[in-house]
Short mmCIF file of C-alpha atoms in Angstrom, two decimals:
data_model
loop_
_atom_site.label_atom_id
_atom_site.label_comp_id
_atom_site.label_asym_id
_atom_site.label_seq_id
_atom_site.Cartn_x
_atom_site.Cartn_y
_atom_site.Cartn_z
CA MET A 1 13.12 0.86 -56.04
CA PRO A 2 10.67 3.78 -56.04
CA LEU A 3 8.97 4.62 -59.46
CA SER A 4 10.44 8.19 -59.27
CA ARG A 5 13.83 7.00 -59.13
CA ILE A 6 13.27 4.64 -62.08
CA LEU A 7 11.81 7.47 -64.07
CA LEU A 8 14.79 9.81 -63.36
CA LEU A 9 17.24 6.99 -64.19
CA ILE A 10 15.51 6.45 -67.70
CA VAL A 11 15.40 10.25 -68.53
CA GLY A 12 19.09 10.37 -67.68
CA LEU A 13 20.21 7.68 -69.78
CA ILE A 14 18.15 9.09 -72.73
CA LEU A 15 19.97 12.29 -72.20
CA VAL A 16 23.36 10.65 -72.00
CA LEU A 17 22.75 8.58 -75.03
CA GLY A 18 21.60 11.51 -77.03
CA LEU A 19 24.63 13.64 -76.18
CA LEU A 20 26.83 10.71 -77.02
CA LEU A 21 25.22 10.14 -80.40
CA TRP A 22 25.65 13.99 -81.17
CA LEU A 23 29.20 13.67 -80.15
CA VAL A 24 30.07 10.72 -82.27
CA ASP A 25 28.10 11.97 -85.26
CA SER A 26 29.96 15.54 -84.94
CA LEU A 27 33.38 13.80 -84.68
CA TYR A 28 32.58 11.48 -87.64
CA ARG A 29 31.51 14.44 -89.79
CA LEU A 30 34.77 16.31 -88.72
CA TYR A 31 36.86 13.07 -89.66
CA SER A 32 35.04 12.81 -93.09
CA SER A 33 35.91 16.51 -93.86
CA VAL A 34 39.68 16.39 -92.88
CA VAL A 35 40.48 12.73 -93.99
CA TRP A 36 41.02 13.75 -97.66
CA THR A 37 43.14 16.88 -96.83
CA SER A 38 45.19 15.54 -93.95
CA PRO A 39 45.06 11.75 -93.32
CA PHE A 40 47.27 11.91 -90.12
CA LEU A 41 44.71 14.27 -88.49
CA GLY A 42 41.93 12.17 -89.72
CA ASN A 43 43.36 8.99 -88.19
CA LEU A 44 43.95 10.94 -84.90
CA LEU A 45 40.33 11.99 -84.78
CA LEU A 46 39.23 8.35 -85.52
CA LEU A 47 41.62 7.14 -82.56
CA LEU A 48 39.79 9.89 -80.31
CA LEU A 49 36.58 8.60 -81.39
CA ILE A 50 37.41 5.07 -80.53
CA LEU A 51 38.80 6.02 -77.12
CA LEU A 52 35.59 8.09 -76.53
CA ILE A 53 33.50 5.25 -77.26
CA GLY A 54 35.51 2.76 -75.24
CA ILE A 55 35.51 5.36 -72.15
CA VAL A 56 31.61 5.65 -72.46
CA ILE A 57 31.04 1.80 -72.68
CA ALA A 58 33.49 1.18 -69.58
CA ALA A 59 31.52 4.05 -67.74
CA PHE A 60 28.36 2.54 -68.72
CA VAL A 61 29.41 -0.98 -67.30
CA TYR A 62 30.88 0.63 -64.23
CA TYR A 63 27.77 2.52 -63.18
CA VAL A 64 25.57 -0.58 -64.06
CA ILE A 65 27.66 -2.70 -61.74
CA LEU A 66 27.54 -0.02 -59.09
CA PHE A 67 23.82 0.26 -59.29
CA TRP A 68 23.22 -3.39 -59.17
CA LYS A 69 25.55 -3.84 -56.05
CA SER A 70 23.47 -0.77 -54.43
CA ASN A 71 20.05 -2.52 -55.43
CA GLN A 72 21.55 -5.72 -53.86
CA LYS A 73 22.16 -4.05 -50.52
CA THR A 74 18.88 -2.34 -50.48
CA ARG A 75 17.27 -5.68 -51.08
CA ARG A 76 19.22 -7.29 -48.29
CA ARG A 77 18.18 -4.59 -46.04
CA GLN A 78 14.72 -4.75 -47.03
CA LEU A 79 14.77 -8.60 -46.91
CA LYS A 80 16.53 -8.46 -43.36
CA PRO A 81 14.41 -10.73 -41.09
CA LYS A 82 12.12 -9.02 -38.81
CA VAL A 83 10.32 -10.32 -35.67
CA PRO A 84 6.65 -10.61 -36.19
CA GLU A 85 5.12 -7.30 -35.29
CA ALA A 86 1.92 -8.62 -33.50
CA LYS A 87 4.17 -10.65 -31.08
CA THR A 88 6.84 -7.82 -30.61
CA ASP A 89 3.91 -5.32 -29.79
CA ALA A 90 2.47 -7.66 -27.30
CA ALA A 91 5.89 -8.08 -25.74
CA ALA A 92 6.38 -4.35 -25.73
CA GLN A 93 2.97 -3.87 -23.99
CA ASN A 94 3.86 -6.45 -21.38
CA LEU A 95 7.15 -4.67 -20.63
CA ARG A 96 5.38 -1.30 -20.31
CA ALA A 97 2.87 -2.76 -18.04
CA LEU A 98 5.71 -4.48 -16.18
CA LYS A 99 7.14 -1.15 -15.44
CA LYS A 100 4.19 0.11 -13.70
CA GLN A 101 3.99 -3.11 -11.70
CA VAL A 102 7.77 -2.79 -10.57
CA ALA A 103 6.95 0.64 -9.23
CA GLN A 104 4.50 -0.94 -6.66
CA ILE A 105 7.23 -3.53 -5.51
CA GLN A 106 8.84 -2.45 -2.08
CA ASP A 107 11.53 -5.02 -1.96
CA GLU A 108 14.56 -3.05 -3.42
CA VAL A 109 16.41 -6.30 -4.41
CA ALA A 110 13.50 -7.95 -6.18
CA ARG A 111 12.50 -4.71 -7.92
CA GLN A 112 16.02 -4.15 -9.22
CA GLU A 113 16.23 -7.81 -10.54
CA LEU A 114 13.03 -7.30 -12.48
CA ILE A 115 14.19 -4.12 -14.03
CA ASP A 116 17.50 -5.76 -15.00
CA ARG A 117 15.62 -8.48 -16.68
CA SER A 118 13.19 -6.44 -18.29
CA ARG A 119 16.05 -4.19 -19.83
CA GLU A 120 17.69 -7.57 -21.04
CA ILE A 121 14.60 -8.64 -22.81
CA GLU A 122 14.40 -5.12 -24.32
CA ALA A 123 17.93 -5.40 -25.59
CA ASN A 124 17.25 -8.82 -27.13
CA LEU A 125 14.31 -7.47 -28.85
CA GLN A 126 16.58 -4.67 -30.32
CA ARG A 127 19.60 -6.74 -31.20
CA GLY A 128 17.58 -9.74 -32.75
CA ASP A 129 19.98 -12.43 -31.91
CA LEU A 130 18.89 -16.13 -32.02
CA ARG A 131 19.65 -18.01 -28.90
CA VAL A 132 20.51 -21.66 -29.09
CA VAL A 133 20.90 -23.48 -25.79
CA VAL A 134 22.50 -26.97 -25.49
CA PHE A 135 21.01 -28.81 -22.62
CA GLY A 136 21.24 -32.34 -21.10
CA THR A 137 23.15 -34.55 -18.60
CA GLY A 138 26.67 -34.04 -17.93
CA SER A 139 27.95 -37.26 -19.66
CA ALA A 140 25.89 -36.75 -22.81
CA GLY A 141 28.64 -34.81 -24.50
CA LYS A 142 27.27 -31.15 -25.00
CA THR A 143 30.80 -29.55 -24.71
CA SER A 144 32.07 -31.85 -27.43
CA LEU A 145 29.05 -31.07 -29.53
CA VAL A 146 29.49 -27.28 -29.26
CA ASN A 147 33.12 -27.72 -30.19
CA ALA A 148 32.35 -29.99 -33.07
CA VAL A 149 29.60 -27.58 -34.40
CA MET A 150 32.02 -24.60 -34.16
CA GLY A 151 34.85 -26.47 -35.67
CA ARG A 152 33.02 -27.38 -38.71
CA VAL A 153 31.46 -24.11 -39.36
CA VAL A 154 34.27 -21.78 -38.33
CA GLY A 155 37.42 -23.81 -38.09
CA LYS A 156 39.21 -23.89 -34.85
CA VAL A 157 37.09 -23.16 -31.73
CA SER A 158 38.04 -19.57 -30.57
CA ALA A 159 37.72 -18.03 -27.27
CA PRO A 160 34.07 -17.64 -25.96
CA MET A 161 32.20 -14.65 -26.49
CA GLY A 162 31.25 -14.48 -22.86
CA THR A 163 31.47 -16.78 -19.80
CA THR A 164 28.96 -17.13 -17.01
CA GLU A 165 28.68 -19.33 -13.95
CA VAL A 166 26.77 -21.92 -15.91
CA GLY A 167 28.37 -22.24 -19.29
CA GLU A 168 29.98 -20.61 -22.19
CA THR A 169 28.36 -18.66 -25.22
CA TYR A 170 29.75 -18.52 -28.70
CA VAL A 171 28.77 -16.61 -31.90
CA LEU A 172 27.82 -18.97 -34.74
CA LYS A 173 27.02 -17.78 -38.43
CA LEU A 174 25.20 -20.14 -40.77
CA LYS A 175 24.68 -19.70 -44.42
CA GLY A 176 21.31 -18.23 -45.25
CA ILE A 177 20.79 -16.73 -41.85
CA GLU A 178 21.06 -12.99 -41.38
CA ARG A 179 20.84 -13.01 -37.71
CA GLU A 180 23.91 -13.95 -35.33
CA ILE A 181 23.39 -17.23 -33.55
CA LEU A 182 24.48 -17.35 -29.95
CA ILE A 183 24.94 -21.00 -29.05
CA THR A 184 25.27 -21.68 -25.17
CA ASP A 185 26.69 -24.58 -23.64
CA THR A 186 25.14 -25.24 -19.98
CA PRO A 187 26.20 -27.51 -17.03
CA GLY A 188 24.85 -30.99 -16.73
CA ILE A 189 21.60 -31.77 -15.25
CA LEU A 190 20.93 -34.51 -12.67
CA GLU A 191 24.30 -34.04 -10.99
CA ALA A 192 24.59 -35.27 -7.41
CA GLY A 193 24.99 -32.85 -4.37
CA VAL A 194 23.91 -29.25 -3.51
CA ALA A 195 26.24 -27.68 -5.98
CA GLY A 196 24.92 -30.10 -8.76
CA THR A 197 21.40 -29.17 -7.79
CA GLU A 198 22.22 -25.23 -7.96
CA ARG A 199 24.01 -25.72 -11.32
CA GLU A 200 20.96 -27.57 -12.58
CA GLN A 201 18.62 -24.99 -11.55
CA LEU A 202 20.85 -22.34 -13.38
CA ALA A 203 20.95 -24.36 -16.67
CA ARG A 204 17.02 -24.75 -16.66
CA GLN A 205 16.88 -21.11 -16.27
CA LEU A 206 18.99 -20.71 -19.44
CA ALA A 207 17.00 -23.24 -21.18
CA THR A 208 13.73 -21.32 -20.56
CA GLN A 209 15.28 -18.21 -22.17
CA ALA A 210 16.47 -20.04 -25.33
CA ASP A 211 14.94 -19.73 -28.79
CA LEU A 212 15.74 -23.19 -29.60
CA LEU A 213 16.91 -26.12 -27.51
CA LEU A 214 19.50 -28.81 -28.41
CA PHE A 215 18.68 -31.44 -25.98
CA VAL A 216 21.39 -33.90 -25.93
CA VAL A 217 21.04 -37.52 -24.85
CA ASP A 218 23.68 -40.40 -25.22
CA ASN A 219 21.27 -43.37 -24.97
CA ASP A 220 17.48 -44.09 -24.67
CA LEU A 221 15.72 -41.28 -22.78
CA ARG A 222 15.42 -41.68 -19.00
CA ARG A 223 12.48 -40.45 -16.95
CA SER A 224 14.83 -37.92 -15.04
CA GLU A 225 15.45 -36.58 -18.79
CA TYR A 226 12.10 -36.78 -20.07
CA GLU A 227 10.50 -34.59 -17.16
CA PRO A 228 12.61 -31.53 -17.92
CA LEU A 229 12.07 -32.07 -21.74
CA LEU A 230 8.38 -32.17 -21.00
CA GLY A 231 8.43 -29.20 -18.77
CA LEU A 232 10.09 -27.14 -21.34
CA ALA A 233 7.70 -28.22 -24.22
CA GLU A 234 4.82 -27.38 -21.98
CA ILE A 235 5.99 -23.61 -21.75
CA GLY A 236 6.43 -23.72 -25.49
CA LYS A 237 10.10 -24.38 -26.00
CA ARG A 238 11.00 -25.70 -29.46
CA SER A 239 13.60 -28.55 -29.26
CA LEU A 240 15.83 -30.81 -31.29
CA LEU A 241 16.63 -34.13 -29.69
CA VAL A 242 20.37 -34.97 -30.35
CA LEU A 243 21.37 -38.65 -29.96
CA ASN A 244 25.20 -38.38 -29.45
CA LYS A 245 27.86 -41.01 -29.18
CA THR A 246 26.63 -42.97 -32.00
CA ASP A 247 30.12 -44.43 -32.76
CA LEU A 248 29.75 -46.56 -29.37
CA TYR A 249 26.87 -48.47 -30.67
CA THR A 250 26.48 -51.25 -33.23
CA GLU A 251 24.16 -50.60 -36.29
CA GLN A 252 21.38 -52.89 -34.63
CA ASP A 253 21.66 -51.07 -31.26
CA PHE A 254 21.69 -47.75 -32.83
CA GLU A 255 18.41 -48.39 -34.86
CA THR A 256 16.87 -49.74 -31.56
CA ILE A 257 17.77 -46.64 -29.47
CA LEU A 258 16.54 -44.38 -32.25
CA ALA A 259 13.30 -46.19 -32.63
CA ARG A 260 12.58 -45.88 -28.87
CA LEU A 261 13.48 -42.22 -28.67
CA ARG A 262 11.21 -41.57 -31.53
CA GLU A 263 8.34 -43.48 -29.71
CA ARG A 264 9.09 -41.79 -26.23
CA VAL A 265 9.01 -38.18 -27.66
CA ARG A 266 6.42 -38.55 -30.44
CA ALA A 267 4.08 -36.22 -28.64
CA LEU A 268 6.70 -33.59 -28.26
CA ILE A 269 9.13 -33.81 -31.01
CA ALA A 270 8.94 -34.63 -34.75
CA PRO A 271 10.91 -37.71 -36.15
CA THR A 272 12.82 -35.14 -38.41
CA ASP A 273 13.99 -33.32 -35.37
CA ILE A 274 15.59 -36.32 -33.89
CA ILE A 275 19.17 -36.30 -35.12
CA ALA A 276 21.95 -38.76 -34.50
CA ILE A 277 25.75 -37.49 -34.30
CA ALA A 278 29.07 -38.44 -33.04
CA ALA A 279 30.60 -35.31 -31.67
CA ASN A 280 33.75 -36.66 -30.47
CA PRO A 281 34.37 -40.34 -32.06
CA GLN A 282 36.58 -42.71 -30.25
CA PRO A 283 39.94 -43.27 -31.80
CA ALA A 284 39.88 -46.23 -34.35
CA GLN A 285 42.63 -48.73 -35.30
CA THR A 286 43.35 -49.56 -38.83
CA GLU A 287 44.26 -52.79 -40.35
CA THR A 288 47.97 -51.79 -40.10
CA GLY A 289 47.63 -51.12 -36.35
CA GLU A 290 47.71 -47.33 -36.82
CA ILE A 291 45.52 -45.35 -34.41
CA ILE A 292 43.47 -42.53 -36.20
CA GLN A 293 41.07 -39.92 -34.76
CA PRO A 294 37.88 -39.77 -36.91
CA ASP A 295 36.40 -36.51 -37.78
CA PRO A 296 33.23 -35.38 -35.77
CA ASP A 297 30.23 -36.39 -37.49
CA VAL A 298 27.86 -33.45 -36.84
CA MET A 299 27.00 -32.26 -40.27
CA PRO A 300 23.22 -33.68 -40.13
CA LEU A 301 22.79 -31.56 -36.90
CA ILE A 302 24.35 -28.46 -38.61
CA LYS A 303 22.09 -28.85 -41.71
CA ARG A 304 18.99 -29.38 -39.50
CA LEU A 305 19.66 -26.49 -37.28
CA ALA A 306 20.15 -24.24 -40.33
CA ALA A 307 16.96 -25.47 -41.87
CA VAL A 308 14.99 -24.81 -38.50
CA LEU A 309 16.40 -21.38 -37.93
CA ARG A 310 15.92 -20.30 -41.63
CA ALA A 311 12.23 -21.60 -41.59
CA GLU A 312 11.37 -20.75 -38.02
CA GLY A 313 13.94 -18.32 -36.60
CA ASP A 314 11.81 -15.27 -36.53
CA ASP A 315 8.88 -16.89 -35.08
CA LEU A 316 10.92 -18.67 -32.47
CA MET A 317 12.48 -15.49 -31.49
CA ALA A 318 9.25 -13.74 -31.32
CA ASP A 319 7.61 -16.29 -29.28
CA ASN A 320 10.41 -16.44 -26.78
CA ILE A 321 10.53 -12.70 -26.25
CA LEU A 322 6.72 -12.73 -25.75
CA LEU A 323 7.26 -15.79 -23.21
CA GLN A 324 9.99 -14.03 -21.30
CA SER A 325 7.95 -10.86 -21.07
CA GLN A 326 4.78 -12.70 -19.87
CA ARG A 327 6.91 -14.80 -17.42
CA LEU A 328 8.56 -11.43 -15.97
CA GLY A 329 4.90 -10.02 -15.65
CA GLU A 330 3.82 -13.11 -13.79
CA GLU A 331 6.79 -12.87 -11.35
CA ALA A 332 6.10 -9.35 -10.69
CA ARG A 333 2.33 -9.98 -10.07
CA LYS A 334 3.49 -12.82 -7.61
CA LEU A 335 5.63 -10.45 -5.75
CA ILE A 336 2.99 -7.76 -5.70
CA ASP A 337 0.31 -10.41 -4.41
CA ALA A 338 2.67 -11.54 -1.73
CA GLN A 339 3.35 -7.96 -0.63
CA ARG A 340 -0.25 -7.11 -0.46
CA ARG A 341 -1.02 -10.32 1.56
CA ARG A 342 1.62 -9.26 3.97
CA GLN A 343 0.11 -5.83 4.36
CA ALA A 344 -3.39 -7.21 4.50
CA ASP A 345 -2.44 -9.90 7.14
CA LYS A 346 -1.18 -7.05 9.34
CA VAL A 347 -4.44 -5.20 8.94
CA VAL A 348 -6.46 -8.31 9.86
CA GLU A 349 -4.24 -8.94 12.90
CA ARG A 350 -4.75 -5.35 14.16
CA PHE A 351 -8.46 -5.38 13.71
CA GLN A 352 -9.02 -8.78 15.27
CA TRP A 353 -7.51 -7.65 18.56
CA ILE A 354 -9.42 -4.40 18.29
CA GLY A 355 -12.62 -6.44 17.83
CA ALA A 356 -11.58 -8.55 20.86
CA GLY A 357 -11.06 -5.48 22.99
CA VAL A 358 -14.58 -4.13 22.14
CA ILE A 359 -16.38 -7.19 23.05
CA ALA A 360 -14.13 -7.79 26.19
CA VAL A 361 -14.87 -4.40 27.58
CA THR A 362 -18.56 -4.48 26.88
CA PRO A 363 -19.63 -8.19 26.98
CA LEU A 364 -22.82 -9.34 25.31
CA PRO A 365 -25.22 -11.92 26.25
CA VAL A 366 -23.90 -13.77 23.15
CA VAL A 367 -21.22 -13.67 20.68
CA ASP A 368 -22.32 -11.90 17.59
CA LEU A 369 -20.15 -10.64 14.99
CA LEU A 370 -22.66 -7.88 14.12
CA ALA A 371 -21.59 -6.11 17.32
CA THR A 372 -18.23 -5.43 15.58
CA ALA A 373 -19.49 -4.42 12.43
CA ALA A 374 -18.23 -0.91 12.48
CA VAL A 375 -14.80 -2.25 13.42
CA ASN A 376 -15.12 -4.87 10.62
CA ALA A 377 -16.20 -2.21 8.17
CA GLN A 378 -13.14 -0.20 8.63
CA MET A 379 -11.00 -3.30 8.15
CA VAL A 380 -12.74 -3.99 4.84
CA VAL A 381 -11.89 -0.48 3.83
CA GLU A 382 -8.36 -0.82 4.46
CA ILE A 383 -7.97 -4.32 2.99
CA GLY A 384 -9.53 -3.00 -0.13
CA LYS A 385 -7.25 0.28 -0.26
CA ILE A 386 -4.16 -2.13 -0.13
CA TYR A 387 -5.72 -3.98 -3.22
CA GLY A 388 -6.29 -0.75 -5.08
CA CYS A 389 -10.25 -0.70 -4.34
CA GLU A 390 -11.46 2.42 -2.88
CA LEU A 391 -14.48 1.84 -0.73
CA ASN A 392 -16.35 4.08 1.41
CA VAL A 393 -17.36 3.17 5.05
CA GLU A 394 -21.02 2.33 4.06
CA ARG A 395 -19.92 -0.08 1.48
CA GLY A 396 -17.61 -1.51 3.96
CA ARG A 397 -20.38 -1.95 6.45
CA GLU A 398 -22.47 -3.82 3.80
CA LEU A 399 -19.66 -6.32 2.98
CA ALA A 400 -18.97 -6.88 6.71
CA LEU A 401 -22.66 -7.52 7.56
CA SER A 402 -23.10 -9.88 4.61
CA LEU A 403 -20.11 -11.75 5.77
CA ALA A 404 -21.26 -11.82 9.37
CA LYS A 405 -24.62 -13.18 8.39
CA THR A 406 -22.89 -15.87 6.37
CA LEU A 407 -20.80 -16.86 9.37
CA ALA A 408 -23.86 -17.24 11.55
CA SER A 409 -25.79 -19.22 8.89
CA LEU A 410 -23.06 -21.59 8.39
CA GLY A 411 -22.78 -22.46 12.05
CA ILE A 412 -19.33 -20.99 12.14
CA VAL A 413 -20.12 -18.63 15.04
CA LYS A 414 -21.02 -21.63 17.10
CA GLY A 415 -18.34 -23.71 15.93
CA ALA A 416 -15.74 -21.09 16.78
CA ILE A 417 -17.32 -20.74 20.33
CA ASP A 418 -16.95 -24.21 20.88
CA LEU A 419 -13.41 -24.51 19.72
CA ILE A 420 -12.21 -21.21 21.57
CA SER A 421 -14.02 -22.34 24.79
CA THR A 422 -12.35 -25.91 24.59
CA ALA A 423 -8.95 -24.30 23.97
CA LEU A 424 -9.13 -21.62 26.78
CA ARG A 425 -10.21 -24.19 29.24
CA LEU A 426 -7.00 -26.08 28.61
CA ASN A 427 -5.16 -22.95 29.37
CA LEU A 428 -6.89 -20.87 31.90
CA ALA A 429 -8.89 -21.21 35.31
CA THR A 430 -12.63 -21.75 35.01
CA TYR A 431 -13.51 -18.52 36.34
CA VAL A 432 -11.47 -16.45 33.91
CA VAL A 433 -12.69 -18.68 30.93
CA GLY A 434 -16.14 -17.08 31.00
CA LYS A 435 -15.15 -13.62 30.68
CA ALA A 436 -12.58 -14.27 27.91
CA ILE A 437 -14.55 -16.41 25.53
CA GLN A 438 -16.57 -13.59 23.94
CA GLY A 439 -13.61 -11.44 23.23
CA VAL A 440 -11.33 -14.15 21.94
CA THR A 441 -14.07 -15.67 19.78
CA ALA A 442 -14.75 -12.27 18.18
CA ALA A 443 -11.16 -11.88 17.35
CA TYR A 444 -11.11 -15.30 15.85
CA LEU A 445 -14.18 -14.64 13.83
CA THR A 446 -12.69 -11.09 12.75
CA ARG A 447 -9.75 -13.19 11.51
CA ILE A 448 -11.76 -15.46 9.51
CA ALA A 449 -13.67 -12.65 7.91
CA GLY A 450 -10.61 -10.67 7.33
CA LYS A 451 -8.93 -13.62 5.47
CA SER A 452 -12.03 -14.08 3.46
CA PHE A 453 -11.92 -10.52 2.30
CA ILE A 454 -8.47 -10.82 1.26
CA GLU A 455 -9.33 -13.60 -1.14
CA TYR A 456 -12.30 -11.58 -2.34
CA PHE A 457 -10.03 -8.48 -3.16
CA ARG A 458 -7.33 -10.76 -4.73
CA GLN A 459 -9.97 -12.13 -7.05
CA ASP A 460 -10.85 -8.48 -8.13
CA GLN A 461 -13.94 -8.20 -5.86
CA ASP A 462 -15.26 -11.73 -6.84
CA TRP A 463 -16.16 -14.58 -4.34
CA GLY A 464 -15.67 -17.07 -7.06
CA ASP A 465 -17.71 -19.88 -8.46
CA GLY A 466 -18.50 -21.13 -4.96
CA GLY A 467 -19.60 -17.86 -3.75
CA ILE A 468 -19.02 -16.29 -0.38
CA ALA A 469 -19.95 -19.51 1.65
CA GLU A 470 -17.10 -21.62 0.04
CA VAL A 471 -14.60 -18.97 0.86
CA VAL A 472 -15.74 -18.68 4.43
CA GLN A 473 -15.82 -22.43 4.85
CA ARG A 474 -12.29 -22.68 3.51
CA GLN A 475 -10.89 -20.17 5.81
CA PHE A 476 -12.52 -21.63 8.76
CA GLN A 477 -11.04 -24.98 8.12
CA LEU A 478 -7.64 -23.40 7.51
CA ASN A 479 -7.82 -21.62 10.81
CA ARG A 480 -8.98 -24.55 13.10
CA ARG A 481 -5.87 -26.51 12.75
CA ASP A 482 -4.47 -27.40 16.00
CA GLU A 483 -1.02 -25.60 15.41
CA PHE A 484 -2.81 -22.40 14.59
CA VAL A 485 -5.21 -22.51 17.34
CA LYS A 486 -2.62 -23.01 19.99
CA ALA A 487 -0.50 -20.30 18.69
CA PHE A 488 -3.69 -17.99 18.52
CA ILE A 489 -4.75 -18.74 22.14
CA ARG A 490 -1.31 -17.98 23.45
CA GLU A 491 -1.50 -14.49 21.62
CA ALA A 492 -4.92 -14.00 22.82
CA ILE A 493 -4.13 -14.58 26.47
CA ALA A 494 -1.09 -12.13 26.11
CA LYS A 495 -3.12 -9.54 24.19
CA VAL A 496 -6.64 -9.79 25.67
CA ILE A 497 -7.01 -12.01 28.64
CA LYS A 498 -3.97 -10.71 30.65
CA PRO A 499 -4.63 -6.93 30.23
CA LEU A 500 -8.35 -7.56 31.36
CA THR A 501 -7.47 -9.66 34.27
CA ASP A 502 -4.77 -7.07 35.36
CA ASN A 503 -7.24 -4.32 35.31
CA GLN A 504 -9.70 -6.18 37.29
CA GLN A 505 -6.97 -7.03 40.07
CA ALA A 506 -5.63 -3.39 40.31
CA PRO A 507 -6.49 -1.68 43.63
CA PRO A 508 -8.87 1.24 43.11
CA PRO A 509 -7.13 4.69 43.14
CA VAL A 510 -6.82 6.54 46.43
CA GLU A 511 -9.35 9.47 46.51
CA GLU A 512 -8.02 12.93 47.76
CA LEU A 513 -9.50 13.99 51.01
CA ASP A 514 -10.91 17.29 51.64
CA GLU A 515 -8.97 17.45 54.82
CA PRO A 516 -5.53 16.37 55.77
CA LEU A 517 -5.30 13.42 58.12
CA ARG A 518 -4.68 13.95 61.67
#
């Protein structure tokens, strides 16, 4: 409570007590003066005095209780859990950056999906619910676990809060936790068929959005179960490993399975986070032959769940919100990168045939990429613009010449000539090949240069640790594969060689005569 309010309260109490003492003293004096002359009137004044004191005491107790309750509510509001500010600030910053990224995405469907998911993250940040996801194989008893937990905590299981294509979500309240807990049941993983694979993918997506995972097994952990558990742990997901159906095992078998589980996941999950339960025990027969249904044994899980969420809930939620914002930002970056690559590839394809046309029309004694430096300089400028790098033509020319010299020094120019010559001889007559080699090779080298520059701009104008030579060599190896070369030659024949031969074979135009024919 603020100091000013405390001082005001003290002053008020002093005034009230002072007035009360003055009033009591006045009534007592009046009583003393009249009791001897009129005992009835004196007794009436005494009764009035007693009633007044009782009312004052009752009012004092009432306001003390009211003040205490108000103070408790204030304390609860003050103690209401808050998400760590550093992480929420980081998440909010990621979401602001995401909005700028989304504006660059041209695919309307992908852009809207990112917008919807970012709004969901913002809503989770404001609402502050804890999300617990139950994950595991279909036969492990996940739904029985949810039913048992909900039944033990709130009595009979009510209708789900919401239903999705992958499971049901319930609202759970645990003692000592201010936040609402949303517990979600998911479909089983490792189900057969296409539909099973699709459900598993959706279940995994839900798991990645959880603040806390309940990973349910009913026996020793199989490799097919360990791999998704490991993958979720690697992205920072906190898990409780729940061994269900313990009523089916003998005590010796149960201890063996529990020991194996602890050994297998010791690098991922602490022993205290491995909990044994029986969510839906099998009916048992008494000595008299009566069949009884034992109650679910899930209290160890409820106690551990409550302890973890009380101690770590705020951090788990903050970590998850930060993770979701980071993953969403990464998805946006991948979409933008793919979009830019498609645009840059179109620029490279356009300029490779422009370069081929320049060389084909004005053939040189040798194939030299320096001859197309002006063309390649403009290509560099346009690729840079796609990646948000504004270059002038002079800077583009410097980069183009630098890469051309690298191509020549690495022997890629000669290698390209040999590669293109061999491919053309398999597709064209010998007399056409000589005229076509220079143009098609220039197109091929321009392509390698363009692809190399795409990598350069993708890495924020950095050639990487291996330098320009490593990037160029890698692009040459990628573009010399047989399937690509065959497709490239077919396109070169259509765009370079065929137009060239058609022009050479066309008859010269008829010149107009000064005089009409006779």
